[in-house]
C-alpha cells in the first residue's frame, strides 16, 4: 500500500513503527473516567519500547491540518475533559531513525533511553500553559553508551551516561569524549551545568 501511495504522490513523509512488549497502568478510576470524563492514573509503566521512524521528505502530500503533533489536548478533548498521571515511566527504550532523500540514507539510533514524566496533566489550562514541557512538571531523561558521528564526519562524540532534568535545568554528562578518526582522542571531564 505504501509503495502504491508513493507512486501516486500521496504517501506520508514520516512512518512510525512502535513495539511495546510491556505496558502497565496502575490505579485507574474507571467511574470518574466514564461519568466525569476525568482520566486519572497513578502510574503508566512502559518497558523496552522500540520506535522506528522512516522519513522520506520527497514524499509530498497535502496535509489536512497544520496541528502540532505534540498538542495532546485537542486529540483527547472530545473524550475527556482532562487526563493526568502521577508518573509515566519509560524504561530502556530505543529510537531508530532513517531518513531517505534522493539516494542518500541517514541513520541514527538511540538505545538504553529511560524517561520519567512527573505530574502529567492534560486539560484546557495546561494546553495554554507555556511553563510546562510536554504537559509535565518534570521530565528526567537518561541514556547510556551513546555515540554519534558529528556532521563533519571527522569526529565522533561518545557519552558513557547522560541525564537531563527539566525541573532542575541540568544536563549531566559522564565519561564523554570526542574522537577524531585516526588522529586524536580528547577526553572531556564530567560536566554538570545549570
Tab-separated table of N, CA and C in Angstrom, residues 94-186:
chain	number	residue	atom	x	y	z
A	94	UNK	N	14.163	2.472	22.903
A	94	UNK	CA	15.038	2.654	21.752
A	94	UNK	C	14.320	3.427	20.657
A	95	UNK	N	15.056	4.321	20.005
A	95	UNK	CA	14.523	5.099	18.892
A	95	UNK	C	15.466	4.892	17.710
A	96	UNK	N	14.906	4.497	16.588
A	96	UNK	CA	15.690	4.244	15.388
A	96	UNK	C	15.120	5.099	14.264
A	97	UNK	N	15.960	5.960	13.710
A	97	UNK	CA	15.517	6.943	12.723
A	97	UNK	C	16.273	6.730	11.418
A	98	UNK	N	15.535	6.639	10.320
A	98	UNK	CA	16.125	6.546	8.990
A	98	UNK	C	15.526	7.637	8.125
A	99	UNK	N	16.394	8.390	7.473
A	99	UNK	CA	15.937	9.428	6.556
A	99	UNK	C	16.471	9.105	5.170
A	100	UNK	N	15.564	9.038	4.219
A	100	UNK	CA	15.938	8.738	2.849
A	100	UNK	C	15.551	9.933	1.991
A	101	UNK	N	16.551	10.541	1.384
A	101	UNK	CA	16.298	11.664	0.483
A	101	UNK	C	17.122	11.416	-0.768
A	102	UNK	N	16.438	11.398	-1.909
A	102	UNK	CA	17.052	11.001	-3.176
A	102	UNK	C	17.633	9.598	-2.973
A	103	UNK	N	18.919	9.413	-3.123
A	103	UNK	CA	19.512	8.098	-2.881
A	103	UNK	C	20.373	8.076	-1.623
A	104	UNK	N	20.351	9.164	-0.866
A	104	UNK	CA	21.127	9.246	0.373
A	104	UNK	C	20.303	8.739	1.547
A	105	UNK	N	20.962	7.976	2.421
A	105	UNK	CA	20.283	7.447	3.598
A	105	UNK	C	21.064	7.850	4.847
A	106	UNK	N	20.358	8.442	5.807
A	106	UNK	CA	20.935	8.827	7.088
A	106	UNK	C	20.264	7.988	8.162
A	107	UNK	N	21.064	7.337	8.984
A	107	UNK	CA	20.528	6.502	10.060
A	107	UNK	C	21.078	6.972	11.396
A	108	UNK	N	20.206	7.079	12.381
A	108	UNK	CA	20.586	7.406	13.751
A	108	UNK	C	19.829	6.455	14.674
A	109	UNK	N	20.449	6.086	15.754
A	109	UNK	CA	19.746	5.257	16.722
A	109	UNK	C	20.103	5.703	18.130
A	110	UNK	N	19.181	5.505	19.008
A	110	UNK	CA	19.326	5.874	20.405
A	110	UNK	C	18.741	4.719	21.213
A	111	UNK	N	19.587	4.005	21.938
A	111	UNK	CA	19.083	2.887	22.736
A	111	UNK	C	19.431	3.121	24.198
A	112	UNK	N	18.897	2.289	25.060
A	112	UNK	CA	19.100	2.416	26.506
A	112	UNK	C	18.656	3.780	27.027
A	113	UNK	N	17.496	4.224	26.564
A	113	UNK	CA	16.938	5.508	26.977
A	113	UNK	C	15.847	5.263	28.013
A	114	UNK	N	15.908	5.988	29.117
A	114	UNK	CA	14.855	5.933	30.128
A	114	UNK	C	14.311	7.341	30.333
A	115	UNK	N	12.988	7.448	30.386
A	115	UNK	CA	12.336	8.747	30.537
A	115	UNK	C	11.287	8.626	31.638
A	116	UNK	N	11.254	9.623	32.513
A	116	UNK	CA	10.250	9.643	33.580
A	116	UNK	C	9.559	11.002	33.577
A	117	UNK	N	8.254	10.993	33.315
A	117	UNK	CA	7.424	12.193	33.371
A	117	UNK	C	6.759	12.223	34.739
A	118	UNK	N	6.767	13.372	35.396
A	118	UNK	CA	6.170	13.507	36.726
A	118	UNK	C	5.047	14.540	36.678
A	119	UNK	N	3.950	14.230	37.362
A	119	UNK	CA	2.788	15.119	37.468
A	119	UNK	C	2.307	15.599	36.092
A	120	UNK	N	1.862	14.652	35.304
A	120	UNK	CA	1.364	14.947	33.956
A	120	UNK	C	-0.103	15.331	34.051
A	121	UNK	N	-0.468	16.451	33.432
A	121	UNK	CA	-1.864	16.891	33.401
A	121	UNK	C	-2.165	17.472	32.024
A	122	UNK	N	-3.165	16.889	31.376
A	122	UNK	CA	-3.581	17.352	30.051
A	122	UNK	C	-5.009	17.851	30.168
A	123	UNK	N	-5.169	19.162	30.107
A	123	UNK	CA	-6.506	19.780	30.111
A	123	UNK	C	-6.424	21.129	29.405
A	124	UNK	N	-7.522	21.874	29.400
A	124	UNK	CA	-7.545	23.136	28.656
A	124	UNK	C	-6.579	24.166	29.243
A	125	UNK	N	-6.395	24.155	30.568
A	125	UNK	CA	-5.467	25.095	31.199
A	125	UNK	C	-4.023	24.738	30.859
A	126	UNK	N	-3.689	23.457	30.975
A	126	UNK	CA	-2.324	23.009	30.675
A	126	UNK	C	-2.005	23.185	29.192
A	127	UNK	N	-3.024	23.131	28.351
A	127	UNK	CA	-2.835	23.299	26.910
A	127	UNK	C	-2.267	24.680	26.580
A	128	UNK	N	-2.696	25.691	27.322
A	128	UNK	CA	-2.211	27.050	27.057
A	128	UNK	C	-1.052	27.461	27.972
A	129	UNK	N	-0.648	26.598	28.903
A	129	UNK	CA	0.457	26.896	29.823
A	129	UNK	C	1.797	26.662	29.125
A	130	UNK	N	2.609	27.687	29.057
A	130	UNK	CA	3.901	27.570	28.381
A	130	UNK	C	5.039	27.205	29.331
A	131	UNK	N	4.781	27.117	30.638
A	131	UNK	CA	5.853	26.824	31.589
A	131	UNK	C	6.137	25.329	31.702
A	132	UNK	N	5.158	24.481	31.397
A	132	UNK	CA	5.354	23.040	31.485
A	132	UNK	C	5.707	22.475	30.114
A	133	UNK	N	6.709	21.615	30.101
A	133	UNK	CA	7.149	20.973	28.871
A	133	UNK	C	6.433	19.634	28.729
A	134	UNK	N	5.764	19.416	27.620
A	134	UNK	CA	5.013	18.186	27.348
A	134	UNK	C	4.024	17.856	28.471
A	135	UNK	N	3.311	18.876	28.955
A	135	UNK	CA	2.246	18.725	29.955
A	135	UNK	C	2.744	18.153	31.278
A	136	UNK	N	4.026	18.260	31.568
A	136	UNK	CA	4.598	17.636	32.750
A	136	UNK	C	5.347	18.652	33.590
A	137	UNK	N	5.290	18.495	34.933
A	137	UNK	CA	6.066	19.366	35.822
A	137	UNK	C	7.559	19.103	35.701
A	138	UNK	N	7.921	17.840	35.506
A	138	UNK	CA	9.331	17.482	35.392
A	138	UNK	C	9.486	16.285	34.468
A	139	UNK	N	10.562	16.311	33.706
A	139	UNK	CA	10.925	15.173	32.862
A	139	UNK	C	12.386	14.864	33.133
A	140	UNK	N	12.666	13.627	33.494
A	140	UNK	CA	14.034	13.155	33.671
A	140	UNK	C	14.335	12.183	32.541
A	141	UNK	N	15.413	12.449	31.812
A	141	UNK	CA	15.809	11.604	30.699
A	141	UNK	C	17.224	11.123	30.971
A	142	UNK	N	17.465	9.836	30.792
A	142	UNK	CA	18.826	9.324	30.924
A	142	UNK	C	19.096	8.345	29.795
A	143	UNK	N	20.340	8.348	29.341
A	143	UNK	CA	20.753	7.393	28.324
A	143	UNK	C	22.159	6.929	28.626
A	144	UNK	N	22.467	5.716	28.149
A	144	UNK	CA	23.739	5.075	28.449
A	144	UNK	C	24.407	4.666	27.133
A	145	UNK	N	25.719	4.854	27.082
A	145	UNK	CA	26.538	4.416	25.948
A	145	UNK	C	26.022	4.937	24.609
A	146	UNK	N	26.006	6.245	24.464
A	146	UNK	CA	25.543	6.859	23.233
A	146	UNK	C	26.733	7.350	22.420
A	147	UNK	N	26.672	7.142	21.118
A	147	UNK	CA	27.731	7.562	20.224
A	147	UNK	C	27.116	8.133	18.956
A	148	UNK	N	27.643	9.262	18.502
A	148	UNK	CA	27.147	9.881	17.276
A	148	UNK	C	28.322	10.437	16.486
A	149	UNK	N	28.268	10.246	15.195
A	149	UNK	CA	29.271	10.836	14.304
A	149	UNK	C	28.827	12.252	13.994
A	150	UNK	N	29.690	13.220	14.209
A	150	UNK	CA	29.351	14.621	14.015
A	150	UNK	C	29.231	14.946	12.519
A	151	UNK	N	28.504	16.020	12.180
A	151	UNK	CA	28.215	16.316	10.773
A	151	UNK	C	29.431	16.443	9.860
A	152	UNK	N	30.587	16.845	10.406
A	152	UNK	CA	31.769	16.968	9.544
A	152	UNK	C	32.376	15.608	9.196
A	153	UNK	N	31.857	14.542	9.796
A	153	UNK	CA	32.298	13.162	9.577
A	153	UNK	C	33.742	12.897	10.004
A	154	UNK	N	34.378	13.845	10.661
A	154	UNK	CA	35.739	13.647	11.135
A	154	UNK	C	35.789	13.244	12.601
A	155	UNK	N	34.724	13.562	13.344
A	155	UNK	CA	34.725	13.341	14.784
A	155	UNK	C	33.548	12.473	15.203
A	156	UNK	N	33.763	11.756	16.299
A	156	UNK	CA	32.697	11.003	16.946
A	156	UNK	C	32.577	11.505	18.373
A	157	UNK	N	31.358	11.722	18.818
A	157	UNK	CA	31.092	12.147	20.189
A	157	UNK	C	30.482	10.958	20.921
A	158	UNK	N	31.094	10.559	22.038
A	158	UNK	CA	30.618	9.410	22.810
A	158	UNK	C	30.331	9.847	24.243
A	159	UNK	N	29.269	9.286	24.801
A	159	UNK	CA	28.886	9.574	26.179
A	159	UNK	C	28.627	8.242	26.883
A	160	UNK	N	29.264	8.055	28.042
A	160	UNK	CA	29.016	6.856	28.838
A	160	UNK	C	27.630	6.904	29.462
A	161	UNK	N	27.296	8.045	30.075
A	161	UNK	CA	25.981	8.239	30.667
A	161	UNK	C	25.624	9.712	30.589
A	162	UNK	N	24.386	9.981	30.221
A	162	UNK	CA	23.891	11.356	30.178
A	162	UNK	C	22.535	11.388	30.853
A	163	UNK	N	22.284	12.447	31.604
A	163	UNK	CA	20.958	12.619	32.206
A	163	UNK	C	20.580	14.096	32.158
A	164	UNK	N	19.280	14.314	32.001
A	164	UNK	CA	18.724	15.649	31.857
A	164	UNK	C	17.505	15.759	32.756
A	165	UNK	N	17.385	16.863	33.465
A	165	UNK	CA	16.215	17.147	34.289
A	165	UNK	C	15.657	18.498	33.868
A	166	UNK	N	14.390	18.532	33.460
A	166	UNK	CA	13.803	19.803	33.033
A	166	UNK	C	13.505	20.708	34.214
A	167	UNK	N	13.148	20.125	35.368
A	167	UNK	CA	12.832	20.945	36.542
A	167	UNK	C	14.080	21.613	37.110
A	168	UNK	N	15.179	20.863	37.178
A	168	UNK	CA	16.427	21.400	37.703
A	168	UNK	C	17.218	22.163	36.647
A	169	UNK	N	16.820	22.042	35.386
A	169	UNK	CA	17.540	22.670	34.258
A	169	UNK	C	19.007	22.270	34.262
A	170	UNK	N	19.245	20.954	34.426
A	170	UNK	CA	20.616	20.465	34.475
A	170	UNK	C	20.815	19.326	33.490
A	171	UNK	N	21.989	19.340	32.876
A	171	UNK	CA	22.441	18.273	31.996
A	171	UNK	C	23.719	17.721	32.596
A	172	UNK	N	23.766	16.407	32.763
A	172	UNK	CA	24.923	15.748	33.353
A	172	UNK	C	25.487	14.771	32.327
A	173	UNK	N	26.780	14.917	31.994
A	173	UNK	CA	27.461	14.012	31.078
A	173	UNK	C	28.593	13.332	31.828
A	174	UNK	N	28.693	12.015	31.671
A	174	UNK	CA	29.753	11.280	32.357
A	174	UNK	C	30.471	10.396	31.347
A	175	UNK	N	31.774	10.334	31.469
A	175	UNK	CA	32.610	9.529	30.588
A	175	UNK	C	32.378	9.908	29.129
A	176	UNK	N	32.499	11.198	28.840
A	176	UNK	CA	32.294	11.663	27.475
A	176	UNK	C	33.633	11.924	26.803
A	177	UNK	N	33.665	11.723	25.497
A	177	UNK	CA	34.874	12.022	24.764
A	177	UNK	C	34.541	12.368	23.317
A	178	UNK	N	35.414	13.161	22.721
A	178	UNK	CA	35.330	13.487	21.306
A	178	UNK	C	36.560	12.859	20.665
A	179	UNK	N	36.329	12.108	19.620
A	179	UNK	CA	37.439	11.393	18.994
A	179	UNK	C	37.489	11.694	17.505
A	180	UNK	N	38.664	12.061	17.048
A	180	UNK	CA	38.866	12.273	15.620
A	180	UNK	C	39.372	10.961	15.023
A	181	UNK	N	38.866	10.617	13.875
A	181	UNK	CA	39.262	9.365	13.246
A	181	UNK	C	40.744	9.381	12.902
A	182	UNK	N	41.479	8.342	13.339
A	182	UNK	CA	42.890	8.127	13.029
A	182	UNK	C	43.798	9.271	13.445
A	183	UNK	N	43.439	9.999	14.497
A	183	UNK	CA	44.301	11.129	14.836
A	183	UNK	C	44.390	11.361	16.335
A	184	UNK	N	43.360	11.899	16.928
A	184	UNK	CA	43.429	12.453	18.279
A	184	UNK	C	42.260	11.948	19.109
A	185	UNK	N	42.511	11.695	20.380
A	185	UNK	CA	41.437	11.380	21.306
A	185	UNK	C	41.523	12.366	22.452
A	186	UNK	N	40.463	13.113	22.667
A	186	UNK	CA	40.440	14.074	23.761
A	186	UNK	C	39.322	13.739	24.723
